[in-house]
PDB file of C-alpha atoms in Angstrom:
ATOM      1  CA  UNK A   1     -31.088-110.182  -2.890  1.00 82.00           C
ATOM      2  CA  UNK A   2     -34.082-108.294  -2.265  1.00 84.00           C
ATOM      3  CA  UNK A   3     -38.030-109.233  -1.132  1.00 78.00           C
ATOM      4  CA  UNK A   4     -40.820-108.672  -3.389  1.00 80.00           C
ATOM      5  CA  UNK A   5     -42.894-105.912  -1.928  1.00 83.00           C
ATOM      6  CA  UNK A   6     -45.531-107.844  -0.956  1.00 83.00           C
ATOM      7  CA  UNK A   7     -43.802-110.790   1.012  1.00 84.00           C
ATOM      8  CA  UNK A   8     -45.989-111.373   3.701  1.00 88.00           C
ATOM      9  CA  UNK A   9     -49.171-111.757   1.061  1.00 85.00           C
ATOM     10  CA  UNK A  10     -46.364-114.513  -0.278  1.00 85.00           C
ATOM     11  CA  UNK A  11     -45.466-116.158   2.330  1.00 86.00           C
ATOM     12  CA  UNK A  12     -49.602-116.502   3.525  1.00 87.00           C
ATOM     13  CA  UNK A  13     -51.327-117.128  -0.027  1.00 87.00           C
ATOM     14  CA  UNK A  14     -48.736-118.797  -2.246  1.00 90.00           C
ATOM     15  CA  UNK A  15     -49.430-122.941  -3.231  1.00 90.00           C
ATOM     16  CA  UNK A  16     -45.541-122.404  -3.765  1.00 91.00           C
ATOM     17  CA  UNK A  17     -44.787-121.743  -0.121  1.00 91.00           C
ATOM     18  CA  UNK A  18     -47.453-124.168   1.064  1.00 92.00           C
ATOM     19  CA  UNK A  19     -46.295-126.998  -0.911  1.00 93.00           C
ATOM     20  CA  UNK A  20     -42.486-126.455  -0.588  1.00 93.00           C
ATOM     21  CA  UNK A  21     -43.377-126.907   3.207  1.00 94.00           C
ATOM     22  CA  UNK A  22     -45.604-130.144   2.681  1.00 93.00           C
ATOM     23  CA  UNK A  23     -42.447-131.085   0.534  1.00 92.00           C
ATOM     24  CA  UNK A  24     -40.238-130.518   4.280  1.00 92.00           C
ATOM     25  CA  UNK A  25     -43.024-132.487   6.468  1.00 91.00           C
ATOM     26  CA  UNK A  26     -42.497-135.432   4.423  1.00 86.00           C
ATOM     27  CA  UNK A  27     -38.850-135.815   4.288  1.00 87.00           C
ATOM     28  CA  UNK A  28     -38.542-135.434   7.812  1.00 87.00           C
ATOM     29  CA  UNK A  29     -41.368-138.332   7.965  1.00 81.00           C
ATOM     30  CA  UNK A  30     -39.097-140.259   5.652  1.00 81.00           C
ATOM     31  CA  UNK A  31     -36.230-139.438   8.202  1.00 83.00           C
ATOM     32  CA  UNK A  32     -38.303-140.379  11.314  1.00 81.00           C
ATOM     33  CA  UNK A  33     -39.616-143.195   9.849  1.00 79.00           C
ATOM     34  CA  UNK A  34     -37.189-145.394  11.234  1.00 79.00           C
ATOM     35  CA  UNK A  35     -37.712-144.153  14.559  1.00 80.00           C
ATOM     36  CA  UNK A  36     -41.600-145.303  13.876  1.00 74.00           C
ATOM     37  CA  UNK A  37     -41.187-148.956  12.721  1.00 72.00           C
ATOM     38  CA  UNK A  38     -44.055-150.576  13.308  1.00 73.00           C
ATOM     39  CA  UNK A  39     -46.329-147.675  14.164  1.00 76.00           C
ATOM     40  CA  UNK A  40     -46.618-146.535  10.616  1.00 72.00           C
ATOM     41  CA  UNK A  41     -47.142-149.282   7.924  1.00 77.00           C
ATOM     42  CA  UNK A  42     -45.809-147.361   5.216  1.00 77.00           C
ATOM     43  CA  UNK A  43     -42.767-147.710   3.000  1.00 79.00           C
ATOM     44  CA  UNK A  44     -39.614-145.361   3.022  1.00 71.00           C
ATOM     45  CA  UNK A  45     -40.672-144.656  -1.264  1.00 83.00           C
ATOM     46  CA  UNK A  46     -43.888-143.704  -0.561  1.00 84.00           C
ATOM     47  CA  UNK A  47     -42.659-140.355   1.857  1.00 80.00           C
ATOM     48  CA  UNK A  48     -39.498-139.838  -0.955  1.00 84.00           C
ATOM     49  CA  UNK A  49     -41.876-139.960  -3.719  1.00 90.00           C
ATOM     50  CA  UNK A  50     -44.567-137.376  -2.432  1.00 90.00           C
ATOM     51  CA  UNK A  51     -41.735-134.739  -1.128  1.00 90.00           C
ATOM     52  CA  UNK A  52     -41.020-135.200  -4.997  1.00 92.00           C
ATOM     53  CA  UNK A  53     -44.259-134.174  -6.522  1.00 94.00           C
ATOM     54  CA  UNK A  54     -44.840-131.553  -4.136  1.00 94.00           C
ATOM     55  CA  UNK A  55     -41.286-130.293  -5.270  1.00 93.00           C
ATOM     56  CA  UNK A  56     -42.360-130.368  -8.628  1.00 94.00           C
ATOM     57  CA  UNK A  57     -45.844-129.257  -8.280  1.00 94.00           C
ATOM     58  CA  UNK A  58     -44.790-126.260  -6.241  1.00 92.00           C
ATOM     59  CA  UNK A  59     -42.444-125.168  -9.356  1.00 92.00           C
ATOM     60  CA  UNK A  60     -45.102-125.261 -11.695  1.00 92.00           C
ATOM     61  CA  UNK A  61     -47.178-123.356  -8.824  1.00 89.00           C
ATOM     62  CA  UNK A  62     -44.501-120.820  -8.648  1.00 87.00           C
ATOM     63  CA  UNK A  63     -45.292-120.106 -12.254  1.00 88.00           C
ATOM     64  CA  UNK A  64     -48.680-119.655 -12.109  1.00 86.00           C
ATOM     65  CA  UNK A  65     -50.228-116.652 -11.429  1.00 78.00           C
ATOM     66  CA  UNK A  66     -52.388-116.114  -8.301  1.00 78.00           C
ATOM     67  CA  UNK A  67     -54.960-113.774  -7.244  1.00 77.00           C
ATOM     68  CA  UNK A  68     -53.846-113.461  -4.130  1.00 75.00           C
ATOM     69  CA  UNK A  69     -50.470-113.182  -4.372  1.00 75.00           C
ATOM     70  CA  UNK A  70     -49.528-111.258  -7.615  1.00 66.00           C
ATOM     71  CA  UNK A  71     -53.130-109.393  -8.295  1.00 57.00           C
ATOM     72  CA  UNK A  72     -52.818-110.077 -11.736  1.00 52.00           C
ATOM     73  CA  UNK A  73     -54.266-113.976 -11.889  1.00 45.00           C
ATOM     74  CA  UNK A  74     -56.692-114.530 -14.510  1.00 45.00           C
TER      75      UNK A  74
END
């Protein structure tokens, strides 16, 4: 396995990266959220269901191409 060249710019621009970790927040709210019953009004699906679409959003991210990130982005 090797790193793209410009890895840092990656890892600091890309909606892939950002939303991948959005993705992690949420699942370990889903995971805490038994630990918060009461405090947070909010059902188990709801957390499950976001981490989804920022899974899938951050695919079709990963396919797009940004500025930033690959200097090509139109």
């Amino acid at each position: 396995m090797k790193l793209v060249s410009n890895w840092r710019a990656v890892l600091k621009h890309a909606w892939s990266v950002r939303l991948l970790l959005l993705a992690g927040i949420l699942s370990g709210l889903e995971v805490a959220l038994p630990l918060l019953d009461g405090i947070l009004p909010v059902p188990p699906t709801v957390f499950a269901s976001l981490s989804g679409l920022c899974v899938c959003m951050a695919f079709i991210a990963r396919l797009v191409a940004q500025q930033k990130v690959s200097g090509n982005g139109k």
